[in-house]
XYZ file of C-alpha atoms in Angstrom:
557
model
C -82.392 -23.421 -9.644
C -82.556 -27.026 -11.023
C -79.743 -29.472 -10.575
C -78.929 -29.121 -14.315
C -78.987 -25.176 -13.858
C -76.387 -25.462 -11.003
C -73.989 -27.478 -13.145
C -74.391 -25.170 -15.940
C -73.522 -22.303 -13.458
C -70.527 -24.157 -12.231
C -69.175 -25.047 -15.596
C -69.611 -21.345 -16.677
C -67.702 -19.987 -13.647
C -64.883 -22.428 -13.941
C -64.493 -21.715 -17.673
C -64.690 -17.870 -16.888
C -62.056 -18.547 -14.181
C -59.670 -20.203 -16.509
C -60.031 -17.495 -19.249
C -59.343 -14.685 -16.637
C -56.338 -16.425 -14.690
C -54.555 -18.559 -17.440
C -51.307 -16.847 -18.567
C -52.412 -13.726 -16.538
C -48.843 -12.629 -16.399
C -48.249 -13.019 -20.134
C -48.788 -9.334 -21.394
C -46.231 -6.603 -20.466
C -47.180 -3.484 -18.310
C -47.278 -1.048 -21.480
C -49.957 1.535 -20.279
C -51.283 3.134 -17.174
C -51.356 -0.100 -15.475
C -47.514 0.217 -14.926
C -47.722 3.403 -13.028
C -50.813 2.473 -11.045
C -48.826 -0.691 -9.803
C -45.832 1.324 -8.726
C -47.792 3.545 -6.687
C -49.904 0.996 -5.347
C -46.876 -0.813 -4.277
C -46.187 1.578 -1.398
C -49.598 3.331 -1.409
C -47.728 6.285 -2.313
C -48.774 8.919 -4.924
C -45.637 9.510 -6.835
C -45.069 9.533 -10.688
C -41.390 10.055 -10.929
C -42.015 12.882 -13.350
C -41.812 16.512 -13.280
C -44.553 16.665 -15.855
C -47.176 15.351 -13.653
C -46.242 16.203 -10.028
C -48.063 15.225 -6.897
C -48.485 16.476 -3.309
C -45.070 15.025 -1.916
C -43.164 17.087 -4.504
C -45.229 20.168 -3.842
C -44.775 20.272 -0.052
C -41.688 17.987 0.348
C -43.834 15.634 2.417
C -47.270 14.191 2.264
C -50.031 16.239 3.866
C -52.362 14.306 5.957
C -55.197 15.013 3.493
C -53.132 13.512 0.630
C -53.486 10.022 2.182
C -57.161 9.974 1.257
C -56.768 9.837 -2.512
C -54.421 10.147 -5.248
C -54.039 13.263 -7.583
C -55.542 11.493 -10.758
C -57.852 8.719 -9.475
C -59.930 7.959 -6.193
C -57.783 5.709 -3.938
C -59.807 2.218 -3.579
C -58.146 0.503 -6.350
C -54.693 1.479 -5.257
C -55.320 0.464 -1.736
C -56.811 -3.070 -2.451
C -53.781 -3.654 -4.787
C -51.465 -2.491 -2.177
C -52.877 -5.096 0.282
C -52.251 -7.698 -2.469
C -48.640 -6.577 -2.951
C -48.320 -6.713 1.168
C -49.296 -10.285 1.116
C -48.065 -11.666 -2.115
C -44.988 -9.552 -2.934
C -44.427 -7.364 -5.965
C -44.870 -8.903 -9.414
C -46.793 -8.372 -12.590
C -49.234 -11.034 -11.722
C -49.853 -9.736 -8.179
C -50.589 -6.435 -9.729
C -53.462 -7.891 -11.600
C -55.087 -9.886 -9.065
C -57.447 -7.004 -8.020
C -58.873 -6.787 -11.579
C -58.952 -10.548 -11.986
C -60.692 -11.421 -8.891
C -63.144 -8.328 -9.415
C -63.948 -10.088 -12.929
C -64.673 -13.392 -11.470
C -66.805 -11.686 -8.524
C -68.752 -9.601 -11.203
C -69.660 -12.682 -13.169
C -71.441 -14.136 -10.169
C -73.040 -10.906 -9.391
C -74.244 -10.577 -12.849
C -76.083 -13.920 -12.630
C -77.925 -12.912 -9.583
C -78.859 -9.475 -11.355
C -80.238 -11.386 -14.376
C -81.921 -13.909 -12.317
C -83.914 -10.929 -10.595
C -84.794 -9.645 -13.969
C -85.770 -12.726 -15.715
C -85.235 -15.975 -13.789
C -82.364 -18.377 -13.568
C -82.336 -19.167 -17.369
C -81.681 -15.563 -18.226
C -79.135 -15.519 -15.331
C -77.302 -18.381 -17.117
C -77.482 -16.830 -20.547
C -76.168 -13.618 -19.147
C -73.229 -15.158 -17.707
C -72.535 -17.147 -20.782
C -72.729 -13.781 -23.011
C -70.437 -12.103 -20.658
C -67.803 -14.650 -20.469
C -67.753 -14.555 -24.321
C -67.425 -10.826 -24.278
C -63.743 -10.206 -25.016
C -64.005 -6.665 -23.414
C -65.000 -8.159 -20.165
C -62.204 -10.891 -19.989
C -59.476 -8.502 -21.327
C -60.401 -5.898 -18.779
C -60.121 -8.588 -16.070
C -56.442 -9.494 -17.118
C -54.900 -5.985 -16.917
C -54.211 -3.783 -14.004
C -56.570 -0.963 -14.761
C -59.541 0.347 -12.739
C -62.512 -0.653 -14.779
C -62.851 -4.232 -13.763
C -62.770 -3.224 -10.046
C -65.127 -0.388 -10.606
C -67.763 -2.517 -12.526
C -67.703 -5.092 -9.633
C -68.911 -2.282 -7.199
C -71.583 -1.065 -9.652
C -72.897 -4.328 -10.137
C -72.961 -4.924 -6.416
C -74.818 -1.553 -6.124
C -77.326 -2.382 -8.849
C -78.072 -5.846 -7.470
C -79.164 -4.290 -4.077
C -80.914 -1.386 -5.845
C -83.271 -3.951 -7.636
C -83.677 -5.808 -4.280
C -84.500 -2.501 -2.655
C -87.232 -1.801 -5.421
C -88.448 -5.170 -5.885
C -88.135 -6.869 -2.449
C -87.568 -4.520 0.516
C -86.554 -0.727 0.682
C -83.954 -1.355 3.505
C -81.507 -2.518 0.775
C -81.185 1.010 -0.375
C -78.569 1.437 2.277
C -76.437 -1.339 0.907
C -76.800 0.085 -2.580
C -75.540 3.437 -1.235
C -72.586 1.585 0.434
C -71.574 -0.180 -2.871
C -72.300 2.876 -5.138
C -69.981 4.843 -2.939
C -67.308 2.338 -3.162
C -67.760 2.574 -6.976
C -66.934 6.317 -6.931
C -64.081 5.697 -4.576
C -62.688 3.593 -7.388
C -63.456 5.513 -10.620
C -65.253 8.749 -11.202
C -67.223 7.231 -14.119
C -69.978 6.454 -11.591
C -70.804 10.210 -11.671
C -72.156 9.448 -15.252
C -74.144 6.238 -13.949
C -75.817 8.142 -11.287
C -78.222 10.080 -13.515
C -79.342 6.801 -15.141
C -80.420 5.588 -11.553
C -82.103 8.731 -10.664
C -84.020 8.896 -13.953
C -85.052 5.102 -13.524
C -86.423 5.651 -10.061
C -88.549 8.528 -11.665
C -89.699 6.374 -14.411
C -90.246 2.972 -12.485
C -91.794 4.034 -9.239
C -91.578 7.620 -7.848
C -92.996 6.457 -4.539
C -89.547 5.121 -3.637
C -88.474 8.882 -3.265
C -90.667 8.990 -0.174
C -88.871 5.999 1.404
C -86.720 6.763 4.403
C -84.399 3.974 3.308
C -83.637 5.587 0.127
C -82.371 8.768 1.806
C -80.564 6.910 4.344
C -79.023 5.193 1.377
C -77.883 8.448 -0.133
C -76.429 9.394 3.363
C -74.425 6.355 3.438
C -73.042 7.073 -0.184
C -72.036 10.497 0.958
C -70.156 9.395 3.950
C -68.433 6.858 1.861
C -67.159 9.179 -0.724
C -66.182 11.746 2.065
C -62.367 11.038 1.741
C -62.639 12.358 -1.843
C -64.487 15.374 -0.794
C -61.875 16.079 1.803
C -59.077 15.640 -0.337
C -60.397 17.762 -3.262
C -61.404 20.663 -0.830
C -57.840 20.620 0.688
C -56.314 20.570 -3.048
C -58.310 23.386 -4.126
C -57.235 25.336 -1.036
C -53.588 24.638 -1.178
C -53.296 24.462 -5.048
C -56.238 26.274 -6.524
C -57.708 23.313 -8.384
C -59.224 19.760 -7.942
C -57.564 16.435 -8.816
C -56.842 15.485 -12.269
C -60.480 14.217 -13.325
C -62.401 16.944 -11.696
C -59.902 19.619 -13.055
C -60.714 18.183 -16.461
C -64.395 18.222 -15.786
C -64.543 21.859 -14.597
C -61.995 23.173 -17.183
C -59.287 24.303 -14.441
C -56.150 25.553 -15.906
C -53.040 25.447 -13.737
C -49.231 24.341 -14.067
C -48.936 21.262 -11.851
C -49.646 18.773 -14.719
C -48.005 20.291 -17.871
C -48.320 16.781 -19.562
C -52.039 16.854 -19.085
C -52.740 20.403 -20.209
C -54.034 19.598 -23.586
C -56.924 17.522 -22.148
C -58.618 20.621 -20.423
C -61.278 21.926 -22.535
C -60.708 19.429 -25.163
C -63.754 17.414 -24.711
C -66.117 16.784 -27.681
C -68.618 14.139 -28.660
C -66.790 11.241 -30.748
C -69.446 8.619 -31.683
C -67.504 7.218 -34.590
C -64.297 6.307 -32.676
C -66.149 5.157 -29.817
C -68.449 2.624 -31.848
C -65.119 1.644 -33.727
C -63.337 0.853 -30.420
C -66.368 -1.141 -29.276
C -66.511 -3.103 -32.673
C -62.793 -4.147 -32.545
C -62.980 -5.021 -28.827
C -65.838 -7.125 -29.088
C -65.583 -8.260 -32.555
C -68.184 -7.370 -35.308
C -70.556 -10.132 -34.818
C -70.878 -9.711 -31.150
C -71.415 -5.870 -31.758
C -74.081 -6.646 -34.247
C -75.732 -8.949 -31.867
C -75.753 -6.349 -29.141
C -77.529 -3.851 -31.606
C -80.099 -6.442 -32.419
C -80.509 -7.177 -28.664
C -80.830 -3.292 -27.982
C -83.553 -2.994 -30.416
C -85.329 -5.903 -29.002
C -85.046 -4.704 -25.477
C -86.442 -1.447 -26.417
C -89.427 -3.148 -27.844
C -89.901 -5.139 -24.584
C -89.889 -2.092 -22.611
C -92.528 -0.119 -24.624
C -94.644 -2.996 -25.917
C -94.489 -5.379 -23.236
C -94.196 -2.915 -20.354
C -91.140 -4.559 -18.988
C -89.982 -1.239 -17.385
C -87.401 -3.133 -15.154
C -85.148 -3.295 -18.280
C -84.989 0.425 -18.176
C -82.491 0.641 -15.652
C -79.594 -1.394 -17.503
C -80.744 0.364 -20.758
C -80.374 3.850 -19.071
C -76.896 2.928 -17.626
C -75.561 1.886 -21.021
C -76.947 4.801 -22.809
C -75.409 7.231 -20.276
C -72.123 5.438 -20.238
C -71.912 5.469 -23.949
C -72.720 9.169 -24.089
C -70.098 10.110 -21.346
C -67.323 7.871 -22.885
C -67.954 9.249 -26.322
C -67.930 12.748 -24.919
C -64.462 12.354 -23.195
C -62.991 10.738 -26.171
C -63.760 7.096 -25.848
C -60.330 5.576 -25.157
C -60.493 1.986 -25.893
C -59.336 1.036 -22.418
C -62.267 2.729 -20.821
C -65.065 1.026 -22.684
C -65.065 -2.450 -20.883
C -67.507 -0.955 -18.502
C -70.114 -1.165 -20.939
C -69.692 -4.938 -21.333
C -71.909 -6.259 -18.598
C -74.905 -4.157 -20.101
C -74.407 -5.118 -23.356
C -74.177 -8.874 -22.536
C -77.405 -8.423 -20.685
C -79.216 -7.439 -23.532
C -77.822 -10.174 -25.777
C -79.090 -12.732 -23.104
C -82.510 -11.144 -22.966
C -82.894 -11.569 -26.620
C -81.576 -15.302 -26.483
C -83.867 -15.984 -23.644
C -87.002 -15.167 -25.606
C -86.164 -17.563 -28.527
C -84.038 -20.040 -26.569
C -86.663 -22.711 -27.149
C -85.948 -22.901 -30.895
C -83.147 -25.523 -31.783
C -81.940 -23.246 -34.629
C -81.286 -20.349 -32.104
C -79.239 -22.737 -29.942
C -77.358 -24.153 -32.941
C -76.537 -20.443 -34.143
C -75.703 -19.424 -30.656
C -73.299 -22.461 -30.301
C -71.387 -21.628 -33.384
C -71.172 -17.940 -32.495
C -69.987 -19.055 -29.138
C -67.052 -20.949 -30.685
C -66.086 -17.905 -32.667
C -66.426 -15.631 -29.917
C -64.139 -18.041 -27.775
C -61.428 -18.251 -30.727
C -61.488 -14.317 -30.787
C -61.007 -14.176 -27.016
C -58.124 -16.574 -26.850
C -56.468 -14.934 -29.670
C -56.752 -11.481 -28.116
C -55.554 -12.392 -24.671
C -53.725 -15.714 -24.359
C -51.880 -16.972 -27.141
C -48.156 -15.969 -27.751
C -48.477 -15.380 -31.408
C -51.892 -14.250 -32.489
C -53.309 -13.831 -35.926
C -53.169 -10.427 -37.270
C -56.800 -10.672 -39.125
C -58.928 -8.221 -37.421
C -61.679 -10.684 -37.429
C -59.802 -13.299 -35.227
C -57.910 -10.793 -32.781
C -58.791 -7.632 -31.136
C -56.946 -4.424 -31.311
C -57.147 -4.560 -27.539
C -54.643 -7.369 -27.488
C -51.596 -6.466 -25.260
C -48.241 -7.939 -26.285
C -45.303 -9.612 -24.373
C -42.145 -7.795 -25.627
C -39.834 -9.024 -22.929
C -40.440 -6.528 -20.059
C -41.894 -9.224 -17.810
C -38.943 -11.478 -18.648
C -36.391 -8.581 -17.748
C -38.373 -7.691 -14.518
C -37.949 -11.443 -13.432
C -34.297 -11.402 -14.273
C -33.699 -8.144 -12.314
C -35.437 -9.804 -9.306
C -32.813 -12.596 -9.600
C -29.842 -10.180 -9.680
C -31.156 -8.249 -6.675
C -32.161 -11.149 -4.777
C -30.983 -10.794 -0.981
C -28.822 -7.757 -1.840
C -29.058 -4.194 -0.713
C -28.269 -0.838 -2.567
C -24.653 0.526 -1.749
C -24.994 3.579 0.882
C -23.198 5.662 -1.869
C -25.874 4.752 -4.454
C -28.589 5.618 -1.977
C -26.850 8.964 -1.436
C -26.580 9.715 -5.245
C -30.119 8.528 -5.953
C -31.744 10.400 -3.031
C -29.768 13.659 -4.004
C -30.245 13.546 -7.732
C -33.936 12.534 -7.926
C -35.651 13.081 -4.575
C -33.841 16.444 -3.373
C -37.193 18.250 -3.176
C -38.569 15.590 -0.840
C -37.845 15.552 2.786
C -35.736 12.297 3.441
C -38.075 11.298 6.252
C -40.953 11.337 3.923
C -39.571 8.623 1.830
C -37.342 6.719 4.169
C -39.060 3.394 3.383
C -38.600 0.171 5.337
C -37.855 -1.408 1.899
C -34.444 0.448 1.651
C -32.237 -2.327 2.989
C -29.684 -0.743 5.427
C -28.214 -4.164 6.544
C -24.716 -5.146 6.110
C -25.562 -7.665 3.618
C -24.169 -8.171 0.166
C -24.445 -5.084 -2.042
C -26.378 -4.935 -5.248
C -25.214 -3.642 -8.559
C -25.545 -0.202 -10.128
C -27.849 -0.504 -13.014
C -27.415 1.648 -16.243
C -30.528 1.473 -18.771
C -31.002 2.346 -22.365
C -32.946 5.791 -22.306
C -34.751 4.703 -25.348
C -37.596 2.696 -23.594
C -41.177 3.512 -23.219
C -41.855 5.326 -20.013
C -44.705 3.212 -18.825
C -42.441 -0.281 -18.358
C -39.664 1.961 -16.956
C -42.213 3.164 -14.237
C -42.689 -0.579 -13.094
C -39.300 -2.206 -13.923
C -36.802 0.602 -12.701
C -38.645 3.640 -10.941
C -40.241 1.095 -8.522
C -36.815 -0.072 -7.461
C -35.083 3.296 -7.346
C -37.927 4.778 -5.244
C -38.907 2.172 -2.822
C -35.464 0.423 -2.583
C -33.151 3.261 -3.479
C -31.110 1.336 -6.086
C -28.956 3.718 -8.228
C -30.767 3.043 -11.622
C -30.049 5.736 -14.183
C -30.282 5.860 -18.002
C -27.119 5.916 -19.844
C -27.231 9.972 -20.330
C -28.018 10.246 -16.588
C -25.221 7.936 -15.782
C -22.577 9.922 -17.829
C -23.710 13.168 -16.059
C -23.344 11.453 -12.660
C -19.942 10.252 -13.421
C -18.662 13.652 -14.712
C -20.638 16.020 -12.121
C -18.592 17.683 -9.442
C -21.556 17.586 -7.154
C -21.697 13.665 -7.145
C -18.006 12.928 -7.497
C -17.585 12.293 -3.585
C -20.362 9.612 -3.588
C -19.386 8.343 -7.090
C -15.802 7.698 -6.170
C -17.124 5.318 -3.528
C -18.791 3.339 -6.365
C -15.465 2.313 -7.742
C -15.257 -1.673 -8.011
C -18.886 -1.844 -7.682
C -20.808 -4.392 -10.067
C -22.360 -2.622 -13.221
C -25.345 -3.817 -15.123
C -25.940 -2.186 -18.613
C -29.273 -3.047 -20.164
C -29.734 -2.266 -23.806
C -32.899 -2.550 -25.590
C -33.217 -4.579 -28.788
C -34.859 -3.475 -32.062
C -38.197 -4.728 -30.627
C -38.281 -2.878 -27.325
C -36.863 0.553 -28.285
C -39.374 3.385 -28.015
C -38.029 5.217 -31.015
C -36.278 3.037 -33.786
C -34.561 6.091 -35.319
C -33.164 7.534 -32.081
C -29.645 7.304 -31.190
C -28.270 8.374 -27.795
C -24.539 8.950 -27.895
C -24.198 7.929 -24.131
C -25.804 4.641 -24.932
C -23.295 3.915 -27.720
C -20.348 4.990 -25.538
C -21.354 2.460 -22.828
C -22.078 -0.291 -25.217
C -18.704 0.351 -26.865
C -16.869 0.046 -23.609
C -18.445 -3.569 -22.906
C -17.670 -4.614 -26.593
C -14.128 -3.369 -26.316
C -13.808 -5.771 -23.251
C -15.061 -8.759 -25.077
C -17.930 -9.018 -22.571
C -20.808 -10.939 -23.894
C -24.286 -10.092 -22.891
C -27.144 -12.266 -21.268
C -30.122 -12.341 -23.726
C -33.588 -11.753 -22.624
C -36.101 -13.136 -24.905
C -39.977 -12.335 -25.250
C -42.450 -15.070 -25.307
C -42.178 -15.535 -29.038
C -38.530 -16.108 -28.726
C -37.391 -12.860 -30.170
C -34.248 -11.096 -28.552
C -35.680 -8.361 -26.270
C -32.718 -6.981 -24.022
C -29.191 -7.587 -23.517
C -27.676 -7.393 -20.128
C -24.017 -6.722 -19.934
C -22.162 -7.238 -16.500
C -18.999 -5.339 -15.545
C -17.329 -3.292 -12.750
C -17.074 0.509 -12.555
C -13.664 1.782 -12.855
C -12.141 5.095 -12.813
């Protein structure tokens, strides 16, 4: 690389770092990222649900084999996220560090892959194209699996190319990193056929290399925890984990909420393409289509067979994701390969000033689209300026911070621990969930928390269920609290809560899950505070709208 190219590399990497990490904690955890983070916090597979149960609920404790994976996904993402929580504490920003750092690392890997394919200029153009791909930045800013998954895939592909072009010993490295990709997300199963097909098309002699088969052996050794986990689950429950149960069409009663997914697979080209368009933007999508056609031309007319690898990977990913329904949150794994073809197209014509000028104008547009979709508080509603992927801040993060202040240096009341354990965790042996985070000291006792039941389940998992499960605070929805107060079973413990501090959290019209739903118990609790002339603390979202109302009182007979 020339000195100028090194400077460009540094500038792109610095810009990407800013786009990935700036306001990383802006968006609320409104989807699967919420319960991923909750479970990663203790590396404990528990969903706080009777509709999607886990081994600890089936057996009352965690069998040894259940530590090897999770019921719905492989374990690696949860494990790494758990390590970050251990070092930096529990916060929404920390929950996203795994994805964010993986995105930054992927960008560097992407440069080296593109440089192997076409030199340093192609590498820099590929970096630039990827940084301006909204899907790539978006998936690096949320706590989902895809960003971490693509990091391992790119690392595996880098060593696969080195094994083919430089020295066969790198097949072992490739097997290691592809194994880690599968330990992150099962999607690698649908990339593997592309890799095998590429080996057959590009150079069949590699099939005779002992290093290749050693790499295959390393791959299976790395994924052995998944194999052991699923064999034990099959033996004990009669089915595999969620993903493999879907794949093999296994019907069972352990996950009623997911039952409709089994056997419901169909090819959905239209929705998948629509998600890609809204995720990348129309101009970027059209640029990718043009680049794909040009890449196919290079492969067949200029015999650039090495480009067959990313083309096959993209093809297999698209077909698989379209087949399983093409949910928008999954499609970011295609971003690097789409961006690579854009770079291949630009690299061929980069010597023309007009191409550079048009690229600069498009780059400005893509940057505006990206910032609107990820960073600003109040984004344009114009679909040409903002992606439908955009995640909003409704005030849940601000509520989480406020709860942390309320509970700082406090501990749950013993009576509250008793009620919470008996009501929500009675099917689990006490020693299985006797976490060190349950403060049993003689410190100041924390409040009892009553919540509005009309709040979406996902943020509830992160804000409330994690504190109930790992710290054993008594956090109940208004209807649950009314049942606790009137139940003969909990009366002895509840009577010991008299005089305890009580927090009541009421959702505003912008944060309720169902605007037309009225829960009588919620109105009853709210009316008690209003009759006492207690004014709430108001939690605002990042647009200044009222999001939640926190009423403070005392439990009385």
